[in-house]
Amino acid sequence: MTNLAGWTDELARTRLHFVTGKGGTGKTTLAASLGLALASHGRRVLLIEVEGRQGFAQVFDTEPLPYAEQRIAAAPGGGEVRALHVDVEAALLEYFEMFYNLGFAGRTLRRMGAIEFATTLAPGLRDVLLTGKIKECVGRTDSDGRHTYDAVVVDAPPTGRVVKFLDVTKALTDLAKTGPIRAQAEGVVRLLHSGETAVHLVTLLEEMPVRETLDAVAELDGADLRPGAVLVNRVRPPRLPARSVTAAADGRVDAARVRTGLASAGLELPQVTLDALVEETVEHAIRLDAEQRAREQLSEADLPTLEVPDLTAGVDVAALYELAETLVEQGVR
């Protein structure tokens, strides 16, 4: 597998990793695999999900996650991965308790339906609560002053919404002029726009995901948010020499030569089978040609690029460890 740029020293110093991508590209799977990779060599990593889909519970084949940090996997070298499903209502109650000492009042508000009312009245409040909880997890320290987590990985909203999700606190800072909301928003803004944070983009070697990835990189740059690495998912190995791809993609496959080659290997095939092989060769070459163009497009982003293989048997817990090992081999640390 080609290491197109690898994990940089700058990314190795990052503590907060958002993973986004067009729907269907496998961002939850790669967020989980990235968490396992970062937890190698004895580190502690927290996986956070914010979309209410229980994606981590599904990929790790566990019960639905509560609003509590719990151990979900061990990593090679003695590392540990924990996971947290952030519930907006619970986060708002926690916020009331933390900043206004309104634990009892918050529970009363919940019974009254005021929480739904508040997040409907101020839609940005939902994202502020989520990013605020993420900030708290990143900044938390043990009694000895060491960070509780060496890294935090967030399964972020898709590329079409990720910048709005990450930048909403700046808008709230303009609205809330004083008090805990202002201080909370400013702290989140500082973290998300700092060198401690990176936004990784998951894509496939297909036209639409690649275009959406490039659009997202431009949007992140415009919002002064740092793009991290491009994670190319489901990469399949080439079955043709590079020098043969262009001709085969144009339909120029010498069937007689193929038959001679098969015969020399002791294979005598009927004409209908040979024709099917030639057709599959052309289709494979067309795909390889399209994937190469996709790689060239992705290079426009000028970002570290890592590739992970297509797992034909599907994704289970063992596959997550396999993908994590592939990421480690490409420098993730």
mmCIF file with all atom_site columns, C-alpha atoms in Angstrom, residues 145-269:
data_model
loop_
_atom_site.group_PDB
_atom_site.id
_atom_site.type_symbol
_atom_site.label_atom_id
_atom_site.label_alt_id
_atom_site.label_comp_id
_atom_site.label_asym_id
_atom_site.label_entity_id
_atom_site.label_seq_id
_atom_site.pdbx_PDB_ins_code
_atom_site.Cartn_x
_atom_site.Cartn_y
_atom_site.Cartn_z
_atom_site.occupancy
_atom_site.B_iso_or_equiv
_atom_site.pdbx_formal_charge
_atom_site.auth_seq_id
_atom_site.auth_comp_id
_atom_site.auth_asym_id
_atom_site.auth_atom_id
_atom_site.pdbx_PDB_model_num
ATOM 1   C CA . GLY A 1 145 ? -1.739  17.311  36.387  1.00 0.00 ? 145 GLY A CA 1
ATOM 2   C CA . ARG A 1 146 ? -1.474  14.807  33.523  1.00 0.00 ? 146 ARG A CA 1
ATOM 3   C CA . HIS A 1 147 ? -4.172  14.858  30.874  1.00 0.00 ? 147 HIS A CA 1
ATOM 4   C CA . THR A 1 148 ? -6.753  12.141  31.450  1.00 0.00 ? 148 THR A CA 1
ATOM 5   C CA . TYR A 1 149 ? -6.663  11.297  27.734  1.00 0.00 ? 149 TYR A CA 1
ATOM 6   C CA . ASP A 1 150 ? -3.644  11.397  25.448  1.00 0.00 ? 150 ASP A CA 1
ATOM 7   C CA . ALA A 1 151 ? -5.987  11.923  22.504  1.00 0.00 ? 151 ALA A CA 1
ATOM 8   C CA . VAL A 1 152 ? -9.683  12.433  21.844  1.00 0.00 ? 152 VAL A CA 1
ATOM 9   C CA . VAL A 1 153 ? -11.221 11.257  18.550  1.00 0.00 ? 153 VAL A CA 1
ATOM 10  C CA . VAL A 1 154 ? -14.646 12.574  17.527  1.00 0.00 ? 154 VAL A CA 1
ATOM 11  C CA . ASP A 1 155 ? -16.916 10.940  14.959  1.00 0.00 ? 155 ASP A CA 1
ATOM 12  C CA . ALA A 1 156 ? -17.976 14.323  13.592  1.00 0.00 ? 156 ALA A CA 1
ATOM 13  C CA . PRO A 1 157 ? -20.949 15.298  11.403  1.00 0.00 ? 157 PRO A CA 1
ATOM 14  C CA . PRO A 1 158 ? -20.547 14.741  7.645   1.00 0.00 ? 158 PRO A CA 1
ATOM 15  C CA . THR A 1 159 ? -18.487 17.110  5.502   1.00 0.00 ? 159 THR A CA 1
ATOM 16  C CA . GLY A 1 160 ? -21.546 19.114  4.491   1.00 0.00 ? 160 GLY A CA 1
ATOM 17  C CA . ARG A 1 161 ? -22.181 20.151  8.109   1.00 0.00 ? 161 ARG A CA 1
ATOM 18  C CA . VAL A 1 162 ? -18.855 19.842  9.878   1.00 0.00 ? 162 VAL A CA 1
ATOM 19  C CA . VAL A 1 163 ? -17.716 23.468  9.538   1.00 0.00 ? 163 VAL A CA 1
ATOM 20  C CA . LYS A 1 164 ? -21.031 24.785  10.853  1.00 0.00 ? 164 LYS A CA 1
ATOM 21  C CA . PHE A 1 165 ? -20.724 22.338  13.765  1.00 0.00 ? 165 PHE A CA 1
ATOM 22  C CA . LEU A 1 166 ? -17.178 23.423  14.605  1.00 0.00 ? 166 LEU A CA 1
ATOM 23  C CA . ASP A 1 167 ? -17.619 27.148  14.038  1.00 0.00 ? 167 ASP A CA 1
ATOM 24  C CA . VAL A 1 168 ? -20.976 27.737  15.736  1.00 0.00 ? 168 VAL A CA 1
ATOM 25  C CA . THR A 1 169 ? -19.326 28.750  18.994  1.00 0.00 ? 169 THR A CA 1
ATOM 26  C CA . LYS A 1 170 ? -17.818 31.812  17.307  1.00 0.00 ? 170 LYS A CA 1
ATOM 27  C CA . ALA A 1 171 ? -21.308 32.997  16.420  1.00 0.00 ? 171 ALA A CA 1
ATOM 28  C CA . LEU A 1 172 ? -22.473 32.361  19.968  1.00 0.00 ? 172 LEU A CA 1
ATOM 29  C CA . THR A 1 173 ? -19.565 34.395  21.327  1.00 0.00 ? 173 THR A CA 1
ATOM 30  C CA . ASP A 1 174 ? -20.966 37.363  19.428  1.00 0.00 ? 174 ASP A CA 1
ATOM 31  C CA . LEU A 1 175 ? -24.427 36.779  20.904  1.00 0.00 ? 175 LEU A CA 1
ATOM 32  C CA . ALA A 1 176 ? -23.486 36.162  24.534  1.00 0.00 ? 176 ALA A CA 1
ATOM 33  C CA . LYS A 1 177 ? -21.553 39.198  25.710  1.00 0.00 ? 177 LYS A CA 1
ATOM 34  C CA . THR A 1 178 ? -20.855 38.153  29.303  1.00 0.00 ? 178 THR A CA 1
ATOM 35  C CA . GLY A 1 179 ? -21.127 35.273  31.744  1.00 0.00 ? 179 GLY A CA 1
ATOM 36  C CA . PRO A 1 180 ? -20.414 31.541  31.653  1.00 0.00 ? 180 PRO A CA 1
ATOM 37  C CA . ILE A 1 181 ? -21.838 31.058  28.133  1.00 0.00 ? 181 ILE A CA 1
ATOM 38  C CA . ARG A 1 182 ? -19.382 33.618  26.758  1.00 0.00 ? 182 ARG A CA 1
ATOM 39  C CA . ALA A 1 183 ? -16.440 32.108  28.641  1.00 0.00 ? 183 ALA A CA 1
ATOM 40  C CA . GLN A 1 184 ? -17.383 28.596  27.557  1.00 0.00 ? 184 GLN A CA 1
ATOM 41  C CA . ALA A 1 185 ? -17.720 29.641  23.928  1.00 0.00 ? 185 ALA A CA 1
ATOM 42  C CA . GLU A 1 186 ? -14.397 31.459  23.920  1.00 0.00 ? 186 GLU A CA 1
ATOM 43  C CA . GLY A 1 187 ? -12.637 28.441  25.399  1.00 0.00 ? 187 GLY A CA 1
ATOM 44  C CA . VAL A 1 188 ? -14.109 26.147  22.747  1.00 0.00 ? 188 VAL A CA 1
ATOM 45  C CA . VAL A 1 189 ? -13.152 28.562  19.964  1.00 0.00 ? 189 VAL A CA 1
ATOM 46  C CA . ARG A 1 190 ? -9.547  28.705  21.210  1.00 0.00 ? 190 ARG A CA 1
ATOM 47  C CA . LEU A 1 191 ? -9.258  24.922  21.284  1.00 0.00 ? 191 LEU A CA 1
ATOM 48  C CA . LEU A 1 192 ? -10.889 24.239  17.918  1.00 0.00 ? 192 LEU A CA 1
ATOM 49  C CA . HIS A 1 193 ? -8.787  26.877  16.157  1.00 0.00 ? 193 HIS A CA 1
ATOM 50  C CA . SER A 1 194 ? -5.539  25.827  17.837  1.00 0.00 ? 194 SER A CA 1
ATOM 51  C CA . GLY A 1 195 ? -2.736  23.498  16.813  1.00 0.00 ? 195 GLY A CA 1
ATOM 52  C CA . GLU A 1 196 ? -4.135  20.900  19.221  1.00 0.00 ? 196 GLU A CA 1
ATOM 53  C CA . THR A 1 197 ? -7.046  20.214  16.858  1.00 0.00 ? 197 THR A CA 1
ATOM 54  C CA . ALA A 1 198 ? -7.170  18.648  13.388  1.00 0.00 ? 198 ALA A CA 1
ATOM 55  C CA . VAL A 1 199 ? -10.061 17.664  11.132  1.00 0.00 ? 199 VAL A CA 1
ATOM 56  C CA . HIS A 1 200 ? -9.410  14.477  9.148   1.00 0.00 ? 200 HIS A CA 1
ATOM 57  C CA . LEU A 1 201 ? -11.400 13.720  6.015   1.00 0.00 ? 201 LEU A CA 1
ATOM 58  C CA . VAL A 1 202 ? -12.468 10.213  4.999   1.00 0.00 ? 202 VAL A CA 1
ATOM 59  C CA . THR A 1 203 ? -13.026 9.620   1.304   1.00 0.00 ? 203 THR A CA 1
ATOM 60  C CA . LEU A 1 204 ? -13.232 6.956   -1.362  1.00 0.00 ? 204 LEU A CA 1
ATOM 61  C CA . LEU A 1 205 ? -11.435 7.009   -4.698  1.00 0.00 ? 205 LEU A CA 1
ATOM 62  C CA . GLU A 1 206 ? -14.645 8.077   -6.409  1.00 0.00 ? 206 GLU A CA 1
ATOM 63  C CA . GLU A 1 207 ? -15.627 11.361  -8.023  1.00 0.00 ? 207 GLU A CA 1
ATOM 64  C CA . MET A 1 208 ? -18.332 12.584  -5.624  1.00 0.00 ? 208 MET A CA 1
ATOM 65  C CA . PRO A 1 209 ? -16.562 11.809  -2.323  1.00 0.00 ? 209 PRO A CA 1
ATOM 66  C CA . VAL A 1 210 ? -13.320 13.314  -3.660  1.00 0.00 ? 210 VAL A CA 1
ATOM 67  C CA . ARG A 1 211 ? -15.063 16.498  -4.791  1.00 0.00 ? 211 ARG A CA 1
ATOM 68  C CA . GLU A 1 212 ? -16.848 16.828  -1.442  1.00 0.00 ? 212 GLU A CA 1
ATOM 69  C CA . THR A 1 213 ? -13.536 16.278  0.357   1.00 0.00 ? 213 THR A CA 1
ATOM 70  C CA . LEU A 1 214 ? -11.839 19.070  -1.591  1.00 0.00 ? 214 LEU A CA 1
ATOM 71  C CA . ASP A 1 215 ? -14.799 21.389  -0.981  1.00 0.00 ? 215 ASP A CA 1
ATOM 72  C CA . ALA A 1 216 ? -14.618 20.614  2.744   1.00 0.00 ? 216 ALA A CA 1
ATOM 73  C CA . VAL A 1 217 ? -10.874 21.353  2.845   1.00 0.00 ? 217 VAL A CA 1
ATOM 74  C CA . ALA A 1 218 ? -11.504 24.748  1.247   1.00 0.00 ? 218 ALA A CA 1
ATOM 75  C CA . GLU A 1 219 ? -14.327 25.452  3.702   1.00 0.00 ? 219 GLU A CA 1
ATOM 76  C CA . LEU A 1 220 ? -12.172 24.464  6.681   1.00 0.00 ? 220 LEU A CA 1
ATOM 77  C CA . ASP A 1 221 ? -9.379  26.721  5.469   1.00 0.00 ? 221 ASP A CA 1
ATOM 78  C CA . GLY A 1 222 ? -11.860 29.564  5.049   1.00 0.00 ? 222 GLY A CA 1
ATOM 79  C CA . ALA A 1 223 ? -13.049 29.128  8.644   1.00 0.00 ? 223 ALA A CA 1
ATOM 80  C CA . ASP A 1 224 ? -9.463  28.980  9.974   1.00 0.00 ? 224 ASP A CA 1
ATOM 81  C CA . LEU A 1 225 ? -9.927  25.349  11.043  1.00 0.00 ? 225 LEU A CA 1
ATOM 82  C CA . ARG A 1 226 ? -6.993  23.006  10.438  1.00 0.00 ? 226 ARG A CA 1
ATOM 83  C CA . PRO A 1 227 ? -7.485  20.104  7.989   1.00 0.00 ? 227 PRO A CA 1
ATOM 84  C CA . GLY A 1 228 ? -5.518  17.078  9.163   1.00 0.00 ? 228 GLY A CA 1
ATOM 85  C CA . ALA A 1 229 ? -5.069  14.021  6.964   1.00 0.00 ? 229 ALA A CA 1
ATOM 86  C CA . VAL A 1 230 ? -7.052  12.549  4.114   1.00 0.00 ? 230 VAL A CA 1
ATOM 87  C CA . LEU A 1 231 ? -7.980  8.947   4.956   1.00 0.00 ? 231 LEU A CA 1
ATOM 88  C CA . VAL A 1 232 ? -8.697  7.036   1.763   1.00 0.00 ? 232 VAL A CA 1
ATOM 89  C CA . ASN A 1 233 ? -10.958 4.105   2.582   1.00 0.00 ? 233 ASN A CA 1
ATOM 90  C CA . ARG A 1 234 ? -11.670 0.805   0.802   1.00 0.00 ? 234 ARG A CA 1
ATOM 91  C CA . VAL A 1 235 ? -8.638  0.806   -1.463  1.00 0.00 ? 235 VAL A CA 1
ATOM 92  C CA . ARG A 1 236 ? -8.481  -2.290  -3.651  1.00 0.00 ? 236 ARG A CA 1
ATOM 93  C CA . PRO A 1 237 ? -5.197  -3.678  -5.025  1.00 0.00 ? 237 PRO A CA 1
ATOM 94  C CA . PRO A 1 238 ? -4.481  -3.305  -8.759  1.00 0.00 ? 238 PRO A CA 1
ATOM 95  C CA . ARG A 1 239 ? -4.516  -6.513  -10.797 1.00 0.00 ? 239 ARG A CA 1
ATOM 96  C CA . LEU A 1 240 ? -2.833  -5.019  -13.873 1.00 0.00 ? 240 LEU A CA 1
ATOM 97  C CA . PRO A 1 241 ? 0.658   -3.584  -14.429 1.00 0.00 ? 241 PRO A CA 1
ATOM 98  C CA . ALA A 1 242 ? 0.543   0.197   -14.482 1.00 0.00 ? 242 ALA A CA 1
ATOM 99  C CA . ARG A 1 243 ? 1.852   0.265   -18.054 1.00 0.00 ? 243 ARG A CA 1
ATOM 100 C CA . SER A 1 244 ? -1.181  -1.745  -19.244 1.00 0.00 ? 244 SER A CA 1
ATOM 101 C CA . VAL A 1 245 ? -3.958  0.262   -17.603 1.00 0.00 ? 245 VAL A CA 1
ATOM 102 C CA . THR A 1 246 ? -4.453  2.999   -20.190 1.00 0.00 ? 246 THR A CA 1
ATOM 103 C CA . ALA A 1 247 ? -4.669  0.627   -23.149 1.00 0.00 ? 247 ALA A CA 1
ATOM 104 C CA . ALA A 1 248 ? -6.962  -1.790  -21.322 1.00 0.00 ? 248 ALA A CA 1
ATOM 105 C CA . ALA A 1 249 ? -9.223  1.059   -20.178 1.00 0.00 ? 249 ALA A CA 1
ATOM 106 C CA . ASP A 1 250 ? -9.602  2.003   -23.846 1.00 0.00 ? 250 ASP A CA 1
ATOM 107 C CA . GLY A 1 251 ? -10.707 -1.548  -24.620 1.00 0.00 ? 251 GLY A CA 1
ATOM 108 C CA . ARG A 1 252 ? -7.404  -2.526  -26.224 1.00 0.00 ? 252 ARG A CA 1
ATOM 109 C CA . VAL A 1 253 ? -6.939  -6.003  -24.761 1.00 0.00 ? 253 VAL A CA 1
ATOM 110 C CA . ASP A 1 254 ? -5.292  -8.642  -26.973 1.00 0.00 ? 254 ASP A CA 1
ATOM 111 C CA . ALA A 1 255 ? -7.576  -11.647 -26.446 1.00 0.00 ? 255 ALA A CA 1
ATOM 112 C CA . ALA A 1 256 ? -5.258  -13.922 -28.442 1.00 0.00 ? 256 ALA A CA 1
ATOM 113 C CA . ARG A 1 257 ? -2.343  -12.990 -26.201 1.00 0.00 ? 257 ARG A CA 1
ATOM 114 C CA . VAL A 1 258 ? -4.464  -13.649 -23.129 1.00 0.00 ? 258 VAL A CA 1
ATOM 115 C CA . ARG A 1 259 ? -5.401  -17.076 -24.501 1.00 0.00 ? 259 ARG A CA 1
ATOM 116 C CA . THR A 1 260 ? -1.725  -17.883 -25.207 1.00 0.00 ? 260 THR A CA 1
ATOM 117 C CA . GLY A 1 261 ? -0.744  -16.828 -21.702 1.00 0.00 ? 261 GLY A CA 1
ATOM 118 C CA . LEU A 1 262 ? -3.438  -18.970 -20.139 1.00 0.00 ? 262 LEU A CA 1
ATOM 119 C CA . ALA A 1 263 ? -2.472  -21.924 -22.303 1.00 0.00 ? 263 ALA A CA 1
ATOM 120 C CA . SER A 1 264 ? 1.161   -21.627 -21.206 1.00 0.00 ? 264 SER A CA 1
ATOM 121 C CA . ALA A 1 265 ? -0.116  -21.889 -17.628 1.00 0.00 ? 265 ALA A CA 1
ATOM 122 C CA . GLY A 1 266 ? -2.033  -25.037 -18.541 1.00 0.00 ? 266 GLY A CA 1
ATOM 123 C CA . LEU A 1 267 ? -5.470  -23.409 -18.764 1.00 0.00 ? 267 LEU A CA 1
ATOM 124 C CA . GLU A 1 268 ? -7.621  -24.054 -21.812 1.00 0.00 ? 268 GLU A CA 1
ATOM 125 C CA . LEU A 1 269 ? -10.804 -21.974 -21.546 1.00 0.00 ? 269 LEU A CA 1
#
